[in-house]
């Protein structure tokens, strides 16, 4: 058990933060916040506090997901609810100290929302369109707690699920996860319980547990935000998985482009070790487990599980044939469970609330919630967690606030380089693993990039095939040469050198690459081309037949070939 | 040089699984992987230099030539692409007179491209010496590089 003393202390400290005797200031310091200038906000507020001789406590939190409002600050003044302020500058941030903390002016002009009832014209934060259609489970702590302080996580119920798991049988936990219907959120959507069961049943030791935080899809940052804003939820999920399966060693594979995520996870691991949640005989049980961080080294294909294994073993990140699956033969030939960051972050809530609760949300075949990074040509860009089955329209227009600058919506790209582009006709499509696959795209890991009328769909297809041909590991011919061929054809089309036969050749190449590639990279690489041909054939025709780029993107085809500056 | 590499090596056991972490640590200290470093690593781990190169060259993180004092990384991920990442890159190329993968003649700047730094909501982005820059425009690129140069000159 986490000592009762520690839990009680954590809870009373949290109580003194949420119902404080001195002002509490929370500054969003995840990558988005920092890029938007959170550090200078921090300094400005700190010096304003000193100058005005005000005693207050400053907490660094992660990201609330409302990245379009960064830099953001929350303030709890004694006796007042938590109020979130948006798009601050060092000047307006210091004004908050004098105006609000000293003079009691809520500054509704700078406020985004109140964590509770409307106040002085400031709306309820969770009643805002961006928030009200969300169901936050895995993301429940992001932007709320300080990710570098385990006691805040514990105070919010953290590690209770793990304690509960330790008190029951391994089989029981696996059954519960299986019954919940949770499917992997790393891209493939494989049922998590089945994967755990296969690994549990394999009689070979030691067993390994890997958290896949490679997040290679460009345009996606859900995993980064979770790691930066609530690393303990991922660790707790890993602990539960490792206990259920019988793993003694774990790795978190984080891409090297995420230095802050790596740093926060390292801090979280140290803290769990300190409190006896990692190491030998965890919480005085028979279960021993430890975790090491491995940094990726800039290869997209290493997100694929067998390539990831090769990379941890110290080799070139080349995928291999499956079966055998890692659950039977993974790291150094031993049974290995690999799960995505978001999958793991869902586990504690399933153990706490039970399988039925989890399965009660979402659709028949896709349970629970989906987490997306909503970006591109949409007004409210950020991180969202929505029930499976929600329509694309609700996400883009209600949560996202629609396409800005009076432009027209053209398509939404999901699933990154393995996914596709869905047109306006499909705005009412419910989001779920199967519906997206039927439409030619995939759920993927959760990137959702909105494209407007200024986007050329042939250029988008070219962009993804360029990515695929660069990132192909080169091992199998269909992927190595096929994606290159496809890229060159698309490149020709965008340069005005398209031929009548090009679309047919693209379709034929796609077909053979999909059928014969060794791994998922090749098998899904044609998706962006297939969906753009399926839904935007007219744009291909315009480029090829009329030598025109309807969106005015392809420089060679704009103004009769004159490059427009 | 040699002592830095040896210091790094001493933190790891002579086990192949440590190859990538060693390469990362050496590059962090030396900014690139020199042929001397590769050779030291290969002796330490008891694997051929060829083997070390074959792994290192697979991963785009590793460099084999000395980079400039400052590194500019322009994001060309999807979210940045659709919000004008290419124009950011063009501007950096024009300002520094180099292409991705190159270093300016005075050894000051290196230019790289990345496929997403995970700040997609703030697209288009670039990174200057580990600091993420958001909502870039050609004008902001010019101003940023100017102020960097000015800060350096003032410091001298
Ligand atoms: C080319 C390629 C890249 C992938 N990249 C990732 C990734 O970045 N993160 C991830 O979790 N899964 C990625 N996957 C999926 C993994 O192979 C694996 O299915 C997943 O990590 C399993 O976790 P889950 O069951 O929790 O989804 C990728 C697959 C392919 C084919
Ligand atoms: S696409 Fe540029 S930061 Fe993600």
XYZ file of C-alpha atoms and ligand atoms in Angstrom:
756
model
C 0.000 0.000 0.000
C 1.003 3.556 -0.564
C 1.288 4.516 3.065
C -1.875 5.966 4.476
C 0.279 8.793 5.758
C 1.475 9.715 2.304
C -1.997 9.602 0.802
C -3.398 11.679 3.649
C -0.614 14.205 3.311
C -1.062 14.407 -0.448
C -4.790 14.921 -0.016
C -4.435 17.612 2.575
C -1.830 19.414 0.480
C -4.188 19.230 -2.506
C -6.980 20.551 -0.303
C -4.782 23.512 0.587
C -4.337 24.164 -3.135
C -7.945 23.875 -4.249
C -9.346 25.647 -1.198
C -6.391 27.773 -0.313
C -5.536 30.343 2.271
C -3.173 32.112 -0.143
C -3.617 32.556 -3.917
C -2.644 29.611 -6.114
C -1.402 30.278 -9.607
C -1.153 27.546 -12.241
C 0.894 28.171 -15.366
C 0.545 25.805 -18.337
C 4.081 24.724 -19.104
C 3.880 21.940 -21.644
C 5.642 22.338 -24.996
C 2.751 24.369 -26.461
C 2.664 26.684 -23.476
C 6.404 27.160 -23.435
C 6.500 27.851 -27.159
C 3.792 30.440 -26.661
C 5.851 32.186 -23.993
C 4.844 30.601 -20.675
C 8.308 31.106 -19.258
C 8.142 34.874 -19.610
C 4.646 34.794 -18.116
C 6.050 32.873 -15.170
C 8.807 35.433 -14.646
C 6.440 38.379 -15.017
C 4.012 36.988 -12.464
C 6.741 36.048 -10.054
C 8.206 39.529 -10.092
C 4.771 41.147 -9.838
C 4.141 39.043 -6.736
C 7.436 40.084 -5.199
C 6.954 43.732 -6.112
C 3.518 43.803 -4.520
C 4.629 41.697 -1.573
C 1.946 39.091 -2.148
C 2.370 35.573 -0.858
C 1.161 33.051 -3.412
C 2.067 29.612 -4.647
C 2.917 29.021 -8.307
C 2.379 25.580 -9.849
C 3.650 24.483 -13.212
C 0.944 22.419 -14.858
C 0.831 20.665 -18.196
C -1.535 21.391 -21.046
C -5.291 21.726 -20.685
C -5.594 20.905 -24.366
C -6.769 24.356 -25.381
C -3.580 25.084 -27.228
C -5.210 27.924 -29.174
C -5.487 29.843 -25.879
C -1.849 29.533 -24.820
C -0.220 31.006 -22.856
C -2.763 30.169 -20.178
C -2.837 30.750 -16.444
C -5.314 29.588 -13.797
C -5.772 31.410 -10.541
C -7.515 30.314 -7.358
C -7.943 33.169 -4.946
C -9.000 32.210 -1.412
C -12.744 31.698 -1.382
C -12.983 31.908 -5.164
C -13.274 29.247 -7.861
C -10.416 28.425 -10.216
C -10.454 30.849 -13.158
C -8.601 30.209 -16.404
C -7.089 33.123 -18.312
C -6.031 32.924 -21.933
C -3.618 34.354 -24.477
C -1.719 36.277 -21.847
C 1.317 38.467 -22.358
C 3.818 39.278 -19.609
C 2.025 42.625 -19.241
C -1.506 41.265 -18.917
C -0.232 38.496 -16.651
C 1.222 41.015 -14.209
C -1.975 43.056 -14.432
C -3.812 40.011 -13.117
C -1.739 40.188 -9.954
C -2.677 43.786 -9.251
C -6.169 43.858 -10.724
C -7.436 40.514 -9.532
C -5.372 39.508 -6.532
C -5.197 42.988 -5.007
C -8.228 44.840 -6.318
C -10.660 41.977 -6.815
C -11.393 42.720 -10.473
C -11.907 39.363 -12.210
C -10.710 40.774 -15.538
C -13.397 39.067 -17.624
C -11.682 40.509 -20.717
C -8.742 38.153 -20.178
C -10.685 35.210 -18.823
C -11.577 32.066 -20.691
C -13.707 30.301 -18.111
C -14.503 29.498 -14.516
C -14.178 26.001 -13.093
C -17.747 26.168 -11.909
C -20.722 28.507 -12.203
C -20.600 31.600 -14.406
C -19.041 34.541 -12.614
C -19.068 38.222 -13.560
C -19.828 37.293 -17.154
C -17.048 34.714 -17.287
C -18.630 31.482 -18.546
C -18.269 28.029 -17.060
C -15.103 26.594 -18.633
C -16.621 23.163 -19.062
C -19.717 24.608 -20.690
C -17.657 26.095 -23.528
C -18.195 24.383 -26.865
C -14.617 23.203 -26.883
C -15.127 21.362 -23.597
C -18.770 20.404 -23.361
C -18.762 17.689 -26.016
C -15.682 16.057 -24.516
C -15.576 13.151 -22.088
C -12.251 13.283 -20.388
C -11.042 10.039 -18.877
C -7.479 9.463 -19.938
C -7.003 13.221 -20.097
C -8.759 13.997 -16.825
C -5.676 15.369 -15.094
C -4.004 17.235 -17.914
C -3.626 20.901 -17.147
C -5.124 20.302 -13.710
C -2.183 18.981 -11.720
C 1.542 19.562 -11.600
C 3.010 16.650 -13.559
C 6.288 16.850 -11.675
C 4.643 16.219 -8.310
C 3.496 12.676 -7.587
C 1.545 13.830 -4.553
C -0.884 15.825 -6.709
C -1.517 12.719 -8.813
C -2.008 10.635 -5.685
C -4.354 13.242 -4.213
C -6.529 12.953 -7.319
C -6.949 9.227 -6.732
C -3.688 8.185 -8.358
C -2.312 4.675 -7.874
C -5.541 3.517 -6.229
C -6.325 1.440 -9.322
C -2.912 -0.172 -9.126
C -3.418 -0.983 -5.459
C -6.767 -2.503 -6.306
C -5.156 -4.532 -9.098
C -2.449 -5.844 -6.770
C -5.188 -7.157 -4.503
C -6.770 -9.305 -7.199
C -5.571 -12.056 -9.525
C -3.731 -11.454 -12.783
C -6.411 -13.355 -14.659
C -9.066 -11.138 -13.160
C -7.473 -7.950 -14.422
C -6.993 -9.355 -17.892
C -10.652 -10.449 -17.976
C -11.746 -7.005 -16.904
C -9.715 -5.282 -19.610
C -10.992 -7.772 -22.179
C -14.610 -7.236 -21.137
C -14.198 -3.466 -21.295
C -13.682 -3.736 -25.051
C -10.679 -1.389 -24.953
C -8.856 -1.400 -28.275
C -5.297 -0.226 -28.810
C -5.068 3.499 -29.474
C -1.665 3.343 -31.170
C -3.155 2.846 -34.593
C -4.118 -0.736 -35.210
C -7.006 -0.956 -32.727
C -6.198 -4.469 -31.560
C -8.181 -5.559 -28.458
C -5.928 -4.869 -25.491
C -7.245 -7.687 -23.298
C -6.508 -10.299 -25.971
C -2.982 -9.028 -26.387
C -2.371 -9.166 -22.649
C -3.832 -12.653 -22.442
C -1.564 -13.974 -25.193
C 1.487 -12.560 -23.446
C 0.321 -13.825 -20.043
C -0.128 -17.331 -21.385
C 3.281 -17.625 -23.008
C 5.449 -19.657 -20.668
C 8.826 -18.039 -21.080
C 10.631 -15.629 -18.797
C 11.485 -12.849 -18.211
C 8.631 -10.940 -19.839
C 8.846 -7.357 -20.971
C 6.410 -4.468 -21.066
C 6.874 -1.610 -23.502
C 5.074 1.694 -23.696
C 5.148 2.959 -27.257
C 5.621 6.721 -27.107
C 7.286 7.069 -30.478
C 4.381 9.112 -31.848
C 5.819 9.385 -35.313
C 2.746 10.614 -37.158
C 3.360 14.189 -38.227
C 0.534 16.430 -37.077
C -0.134 14.501 -33.881
C 0.883 15.229 -30.321
C -1.579 13.467 -28.011
C 1.060 11.216 -26.494
C 3.447 14.086 -25.942
C 0.807 16.059 -24.077
C -0.099 13.133 -21.877
C 3.522 12.405 -21.016
C 4.202 16.057 -20.284
C 0.983 16.732 -18.417
C 0.176 13.502 -16.574
C 3.034 10.991 -16.790
C 1.880 9.072 -13.726
C -1.334 7.953 -15.398
C 0.775 6.240 -18.061
C 3.069 4.734 -15.434
C 0.091 3.457 -13.464
C -1.303 1.839 -16.620
C 2.074 0.241 -17.244
C 2.289 -1.056 -13.691
C -1.142 -2.645 -13.932
C -0.321 -4.215 -17.293
C 3.039 -5.485 -16.099
C 1.514 -7.020 -12.977
C -1.340 -8.650 -14.914
C 0.942 -10.135 -17.544
C 3.865 -10.930 -15.256
C 6.487 -8.614 -16.738
C 9.567 -7.824 -14.710
C 11.062 -5.092 -16.821
C 9.611 -2.202 -18.785
C 10.721 0.304 -21.368
C 9.177 3.573 -22.436
C 10.254 4.376 -25.962
C 9.938 8.148 -26.421
C 10.933 9.962 -29.581
C 13.924 12.249 -29.251
C 12.001 15.255 -30.572
C 10.175 15.350 -27.231
C 12.802 16.494 -24.721
C 10.273 17.825 -22.209
C 8.248 14.610 -22.254
C 11.436 12.640 -21.623
C 12.386 14.922 -18.745
C 8.977 14.790 -17.058
C 8.753 11.026 -17.448
C 12.211 10.617 -15.913
C 11.101 12.705 -12.923
C 7.924 10.654 -12.585
C 9.866 7.381 -12.663
C 12.232 8.615 -9.962
C 9.317 9.596 -7.769
C 7.521 6.276 -8.169
C 10.727 4.497 -7.244
C 11.030 6.678 -4.157
C 7.565 5.683 -3.011
C 8.131 1.990 -3.567
C 5.955 1.799 -6.682
C 8.851 0.531 -8.783
C 11.648 -1.849 -7.920
C 11.666 -5.067 -5.942
C 8.588 -6.216 -4.030
C 6.462 -3.275 -4.994
C 4.302 -2.076 -2.089
C 5.439 -5.174 -0.183
C 3.940 -7.603 -2.700
C 5.706 -10.350 -4.678
C 5.610 -8.171 -7.756
C 8.932 -6.663 -8.881
C 9.181 -4.384 -11.872
C 11.343 -1.531 -13.092
C 11.196 0.865 -16.010
C 13.824 2.444 -18.230
C 13.353 5.225 -20.777
C 14.702 4.650 -24.276
C 14.921 7.602 -26.608
C 14.001 7.117 -30.216
C 16.517 8.329 -32.760
C 14.408 9.822 -35.496
C 13.063 6.924 -37.517
C 9.310 6.860 -38.140
C 9.284 3.130 -38.775
C 10.442 2.513 -35.190
C 6.888 3.191 -34.043
C 6.042 -0.146 -35.657
C 6.332 -2.672 -32.888
C 8.833 -5.112 -34.351
C 11.091 -2.278 -35.540
C 10.836 -0.739 -32.083
C 12.056 -4.001 -30.586
C 15.019 -4.076 -32.962
C 15.851 -0.523 -31.964
C 15.810 -1.281 -28.228
C 18.053 -4.273 -28.906
C 20.570 -1.865 -30.446
C 19.995 -2.650 -34.116
C 18.740 -0.886 -37.232
C 15.020 -0.370 -36.769
C 13.870 -2.923 -39.327
C 10.444 -4.511 -38.936
C 10.246 -8.264 -39.221
C 7.617 -10.744 -40.287
C 4.853 -11.400 -37.761
C 3.882 -13.965 -36.477
C 5.425 -14.703 -34.138
C 3.922 -11.690 -32.441
C 5.845 -9.888 -29.696
C 3.444 -11.406 -27.145
C 5.138 -14.724 -27.914
C 8.562 -13.636 -29.046
C 9.547 -10.022 -28.526
C 12.565 -8.382 -26.939
C 15.480 -10.810 -27.054
C 13.016 -13.496 -28.032
C 11.009 -13.143 -24.816
C 7.263 -12.460 -24.478
C 6.701 -8.727 -24.732
C 3.604 -6.600 -24.444
C 3.584 -3.336 -26.393
C 0.945 -0.714 -25.798
C 0.491 2.872 -26.784
C 0.599 5.740 -24.267
C -3.134 6.454 -24.555
C -4.110 2.810 -24.264
C -2.201 2.601 -21.000
C -3.615 5.863 -19.682
C -7.099 4.332 -20.010
C -6.280 1.339 -17.829
C -6.498 2.895 -14.335
C -10.043 4.136 -14.960
C -11.134 0.707 -16.219
C -9.803 -0.967 -13.087
C -11.337 1.680 -10.843
C -14.752 1.934 -12.487
C -15.083 -1.527 -13.979
C -15.436 -2.934 -17.482
C -19.154 -2.177 -17.755
C -18.632 1.489 -17.120
C -16.028 1.661 -19.869
C -18.068 -0.415 -22.304
C -21.086 1.760 -21.630
C -19.611 4.541 -23.725
C -18.792 4.605 -27.402
C -20.232 2.367 -30.113
C -20.877 -1.350 -30.499
C -17.395 -2.158 -31.749
C -15.426 0.860 -30.543
C -15.761 1.408 -26.829
C -14.758 4.325 -24.694
C -13.247 7.526 -25.990
C -10.913 8.655 -28.713
C -8.200 11.235 -28.255
C -7.387 13.587 -31.106
C -4.983 16.403 -31.779
C -7.163 18.792 -33.733
C -4.953 20.966 -35.941
C -4.684 22.602 -39.345
C -7.306 25.010 -40.677
C -9.607 25.033 -37.698
C -10.258 27.836 -35.227
C -9.833 26.004 -31.923
C -6.729 23.894 -32.222
C -5.913 21.549 -29.395
C -6.237 18.219 -27.727
C -9.619 16.584 -27.265
C -11.052 13.386 -25.818
C -14.464 12.498 -27.228
C -16.758 9.493 -27.023
C -16.377 7.053 -29.908
C -19.247 7.501 -32.327
C -19.184 11.319 -32.277
C -19.470 12.803 -35.766
C -16.657 14.560 -37.575
C -18.946 17.566 -37.918
C -19.357 17.888 -34.167
C -15.585 17.775 -33.715
C -14.721 20.277 -36.390
C -17.626 22.702 -36.124
C -18.711 22.555 -32.486
C -15.531 21.719 -30.650
C -13.175 23.156 -33.229
C -15.249 26.231 -34.011
C -15.127 25.591 -37.771
C -12.760 26.751 -40.466
C -11.393 30.260 -39.815
C -11.049 33.271 -42.127
C -14.354 32.578 -43.887
C -12.781 29.745 -45.849
C -14.572 26.604 -46.941
C -13.925 23.210 -45.390
C -12.442 20.790 -47.861
C -11.299 17.661 -46.048
C -10.061 16.213 -42.826
C -6.966 14.075 -42.640
C -6.893 11.363 -39.986
C -4.385 8.639 -39.244
C -1.312 10.496 -40.510
C 0.720 8.919 -43.312
C -1.257 5.680 -42.893
C -4.617 7.390 -43.057
C -6.637 9.296 -45.546
C -8.521 12.475 -46.382
C -12.277 12.519 -45.885
C -14.433 15.055 -47.742
C -17.331 17.288 -46.662
C -19.865 14.604 -47.694
C -18.593 12.491 -44.815
C -18.869 15.145 -42.115
C -21.672 13.195 -40.479
C -19.676 10.000 -40.316
C -19.471 8.718 -36.739
C -15.870 8.326 -35.633
C -14.987 4.713 -34.841
C -12.352 2.201 -35.878
C -14.565 0.470 -38.433
C -16.377 3.464 -39.903
C -13.121 5.240 -40.640
C -11.606 2.132 -42.176
C -14.671 1.671 -44.388
C -14.265 5.239 -45.599
C -10.675 4.464 -46.625
C -8.916 6.185 -43.741
C -7.991 4.919 -40.299
C -8.492 6.065 -36.759
C -4.747 5.932 -36.383
C -3.157 7.323 -33.321
C -5.249 10.487 -33.293
C -3.913 13.171 -35.599
C -6.764 15.138 -37.145
C -5.676 17.835 -39.571
C -8.375 20.032 -41.060
C -7.835 21.162 -44.644
C -9.616 24.137 -46.241
C -10.222 25.255 -49.800
C -6.648 26.554 -50.041
C -5.277 23.027 -49.765
C -4.458 21.074 -52.903
C -5.337 17.434 -52.441
C -2.765 16.206 -54.956
C -0.133 18.149 -53.068
C -1.285 16.528 -49.816
C -0.993 13.067 -51.393
C 2.457 13.995 -52.698
C 3.431 15.226 -49.230
C 2.557 11.912 -47.585
C 4.175 9.766 -50.245
C 7.314 11.839 -49.952
C 7.241 11.101 -46.247
C 6.621 7.388 -46.802
C 9.387 6.968 -49.357
C 11.863 8.742 -47.092
C 10.860 6.762 -44.025
C 10.640 3.345 -45.690
C 13.275 1.181 -44.049
C 14.207 -0.122 -47.478
C 13.968 -3.768 -46.597
C 11.130 -4.860 -48.854
C 10.873 -3.924 -52.496
C 7.181 -2.947 -52.778
C 7.565 -0.340 -50.086
C 11.046 0.902 -50.985
C 10.558 1.217 -54.739
C 6.782 1.404 -54.875
C 6.382 4.429 -52.645
C 9.212 6.131 -54.520
C 7.477 5.499 -57.843
C 4.220 6.814 -56.494
C 5.940 9.890 -55.131
C 7.561 10.608 -58.485
C 4.292 10.304 -60.362
C 2.590 12.634 -57.882
C 5.506 15.025 -58.094
C 5.181 15.076 -61.889
C 1.463 15.749 -61.653
C 1.988 18.707 -59.337
C 4.657 20.079 -61.685
C 2.366 19.968 -64.674
C 3.897 16.847 -66.196
C 1.025 14.502 -65.403
C 0.014 11.893 -67.978
C -3.429 10.474 -68.790
C -2.444 7.060 -67.471
C -1.078 8.338 -64.139
C -4.137 7.772 -61.993
C -4.473 4.186 -63.198
C -0.815 3.519 -62.572
C -1.151 4.984 -59.070
C -4.096 2.701 -58.345
C -2.255 -0.327 -59.649
C 0.884 0.456 -57.670
C -1.186 1.049 -54.552
C -2.831 -2.299 -54.919
C 0.427 -4.201 -55.084
C 2.108 -2.188 -52.313
C -0.846 -2.756 -49.992
C -0.867 -6.470 -50.693
C 2.820 -7.277 -50.644
C 4.630 -4.982 -48.197
C 6.266 -6.528 -45.168
C 4.961 -4.171 -42.513
C 2.237 -1.685 -41.797
C 4.252 1.237 -43.126
C 4.083 -0.034 -46.684
C 0.679 -1.616 -46.349
C -0.922 1.685 -45.395
C 1.298 4.143 -47.279
C -0.996 4.340 -50.345
C -4.024 5.365 -48.231
C -3.548 9.115 -48.681
C -3.416 8.601 -52.455
C -6.331 6.176 -52.582
C -8.618 8.459 -50.593
C -7.726 11.592 -52.511
C -8.373 9.783 -55.784
C -11.625 8.408 -54.405
C -12.986 11.703 -53.115
C -11.110 14.365 -55.085
C -10.604 12.810 -58.501
C -11.545 16.140 -60.101
C -8.410 17.735 -58.679
C -6.212 15.063 -60.235
C -7.994 15.605 -63.559
C -7.530 19.370 -63.365
C -3.793 18.967 -62.792
C -3.351 16.349 -65.491
C -5.750 17.488 -68.208
C -6.032 21.250 -67.740
C -2.617 21.814 -66.155
C -4.376 23.733 -63.399
C -4.157 23.576 -59.641
C -7.653 24.514 -58.432
C -6.365 25.533 -54.995
C -3.484 27.555 -56.436
C -0.906 25.657 -54.462
C 1.241 23.889 -57.043
C 3.631 26.652 -58.057
C 4.306 25.294 -61.530
C 0.608 25.434 -62.364
C -0.214 28.816 -60.885
C -0.406 31.811 -63.248
C 0.561 29.695 -66.218
C 3.774 28.587 -64.613
C 4.865 31.984 -63.270
C 6.007 31.542 -59.713
C 3.860 33.685 -57.521
C 5.528 35.378 -54.580
C 37.855 14.382 -27.594
C 38.908 10.876 -26.678
C 38.417 11.452 -22.963
C 34.821 12.644 -23.412
C 33.971 9.517 -25.345
C 35.700 7.298 -22.834
C 33.831 9.002 -20.004
C 30.570 8.288 -21.767
C 31.507 4.687 -22.444
C 32.359 4.089 -18.819
C 28.749 4.781 -17.856
C 27.536 1.772 -19.851
C 28.165 -1.936 -19.732
C 29.809 -3.546 -22.758
C 26.521 -4.701 -24.121
C 25.201 -4.215 -27.610
C 21.826 -3.080 -26.320
C 23.586 0.080 -25.120
C 24.744 1.024 -28.612
C 22.032 3.577 -29.383
C 22.050 5.236 -25.943
C 25.857 5.489 -26.241
C 25.640 7.056 -29.690
C 23.068 9.530 -28.349
C 25.176 10.458 -25.348
C 28.328 10.880 -27.425
C 26.498 13.061 -29.912
C 25.021 15.110 -27.085
C 28.539 15.842 -25.800
C 30.372 16.213 -29.099
C 27.483 17.427 -31.264
C 28.252 14.772 -33.887
C 29.781 11.332 -34.316
C 33.367 11.598 -35.523
C 35.103 8.608 -37.058
C 37.337 8.492 -33.958
C 34.279 8.228 -31.718
C 32.802 5.481 -33.857
C 36.029 3.586 -33.643
C 36.185 3.933 -29.829
C 32.608 2.746 -29.513
C 33.218 -0.253 -31.736
C 36.235 -1.340 -29.691
C 34.352 -0.894 -26.429
C 31.330 -2.921 -27.496
C 33.366 -5.475 -29.408
C 31.460 -5.000 -32.651
C 32.806 -3.831 -36.001
C 32.935 -0.168 -37.004
C 30.814 -1.178 -39.941
C 28.160 -2.424 -37.583
C 28.227 0.818 -35.592
C 27.928 2.866 -38.783
C 25.155 0.716 -40.106
C 23.062 1.359 -37.001
C 23.978 5.033 -36.673
C 23.272 5.813 -40.315
C 19.832 4.231 -40.099
C 18.601 6.871 -37.664
C 18.177 10.432 -38.828
C 19.155 11.796 -35.427
C 22.837 11.019 -35.977
C 25.226 13.359 -37.756
C 28.662 12.536 -39.044
C 29.889 16.037 -39.716
C 30.304 18.809 -37.244
C 27.211 21.014 -37.100
C 27.163 24.790 -36.800
C 27.038 26.654 -33.512
C 23.285 27.076 -33.820
C 20.773 24.700 -35.274
C 17.590 25.722 -37.021
C 15.051 22.944 -37.458
C 12.045 23.715 -39.603
C 8.988 21.523 -39.144
C 7.524 20.103 -42.321
C 4.917 17.915 -40.634
C 1.339 17.816 -41.868
C -0.056 20.578 -39.680
C 2.877 22.829 -40.531
C 2.759 21.897 -44.214
C -0.840 23.037 -44.592
C -0.136 26.262 -42.721
C 2.857 27.367 -44.748
C 5.858 25.402 -43.464
C 7.434 25.401 -46.904
C 7.571 29.201 -46.973
C 9.241 29.216 -43.581
C 11.859 26.819 -44.892
C 12.393 28.866 -48.069
C 12.958 31.970 -45.997
C 15.491 30.304 -43.733
C 17.268 28.888 -46.795
C 17.396 32.335 -48.372
C 18.534 34.093 -45.202
C 21.259 31.621 -44.343
C 22.089 30.711 -47.953
C 22.126 27.005 -47.158
C 19.931 23.977 -47.792
C 18.761 21.438 -45.211
C 21.662 19.271 -44.094
C 24.172 22.070 -44.644
C 26.111 24.433 -42.398
C 26.926 28.058 -43.198
C 30.496 28.776 -44.328
C 31.261 30.621 -41.084
C 30.171 27.574 -39.099
C 27.428 29.521 -37.363
C 24.196 27.853 -38.452
C 23.080 24.407 -39.487
C 19.715 23.829 -41.083
C 17.621 20.711 -40.641
C 14.038 19.734 -41.306
C 11.874 17.647 -38.975
C 8.612 15.847 -39.546
C 6.792 17.203 -36.473
C 7.915 18.472 -33.128
C 4.523 17.947 -31.534
C 3.481 21.584 -31.292
C 1.131 21.223 -34.246
C -1.528 23.518 -32.779
C 0.969 26.373 -33.100
C 1.897 25.603 -36.715
C 3.962 26.444 -38.609
C 6.780 25.871 -36.157
C 10.539 25.812 -36.132
C 13.138 25.188 -33.447
C 16.119 27.441 -32.894
C 18.605 25.896 -30.475
C 15.983 23.845 -28.632
C 13.495 26.696 -28.368
C 10.218 26.094 -30.136
C 9.039 29.058 -32.214
C 5.356 29.213 -33.063
C 3.138 30.606 -35.835
C 6.110 31.448 -37.999
C 5.925 33.739 -41.010
C 8.726 34.709 -43.393
C 8.944 38.068 -41.622
C 9.249 36.433 -38.205
C 12.066 34.227 -39.511
C 13.990 37.269 -40.711
C 13.448 39.091 -37.405
C 14.373 36.092 -35.307
C 17.658 35.473 -37.095
C 18.451 39.182 -36.976
C 17.884 39.385 -33.247
C 19.934 36.236 -32.683
C 22.841 37.747 -34.594
C 22.468 41.046 -32.809
C 22.440 39.361 -29.405
C 25.632 37.534 -30.359
C 27.385 40.643 -31.578
C 26.376 42.580 -28.491
C 27.746 39.804 -26.336
C 31.137 40.144 -27.986
C 4.808 2.454 -39.627
C 4.142 2.301 -38.299
C 4.321 3.266 -37.327
C 3.718 3.132 -36.078
N 3.906 4.120 -35.168
C 3.346 3.995 -33.937
C 3.551 5.009 -32.962
O 4.215 6.013 -33.209
N 2.981 4.844 -31.739
C 2.225 3.732 -31.428
O 1.755 3.618 -30.307
N 2.012 2.769 -32.342
C 2.555 2.871 -33.576
N 2.348 1.877 -34.491
C 1.542 0.713 -34.088
C 2.394 -0.301 -33.329
O 2.964 -1.210 -34.263
C 1.557 -1.113 -32.340
O 0.448 -1.632 -33.007
C 1.062 -0.333 -31.165
O 2.102 0.319 -30.492
C 0.358 -1.248 -30.202
O -0.201 -0.521 -29.139
P -1.775 -0.512 -28.880
O -2.259 -1.913 -29.014
O -1.895 0.032 -27.516
O -2.355 0.382 -29.924
C 2.925 2.005 -35.779
C 2.740 1.037 -36.762
C 3.315 1.170 -38.003
C 3.083 0.119 -39.015
S 3.349 19.202 -37.845
Fe 4.737 20.743 -37.296
S 4.748 20.602 -35.156
Fe 3.513 18.910 -35.722
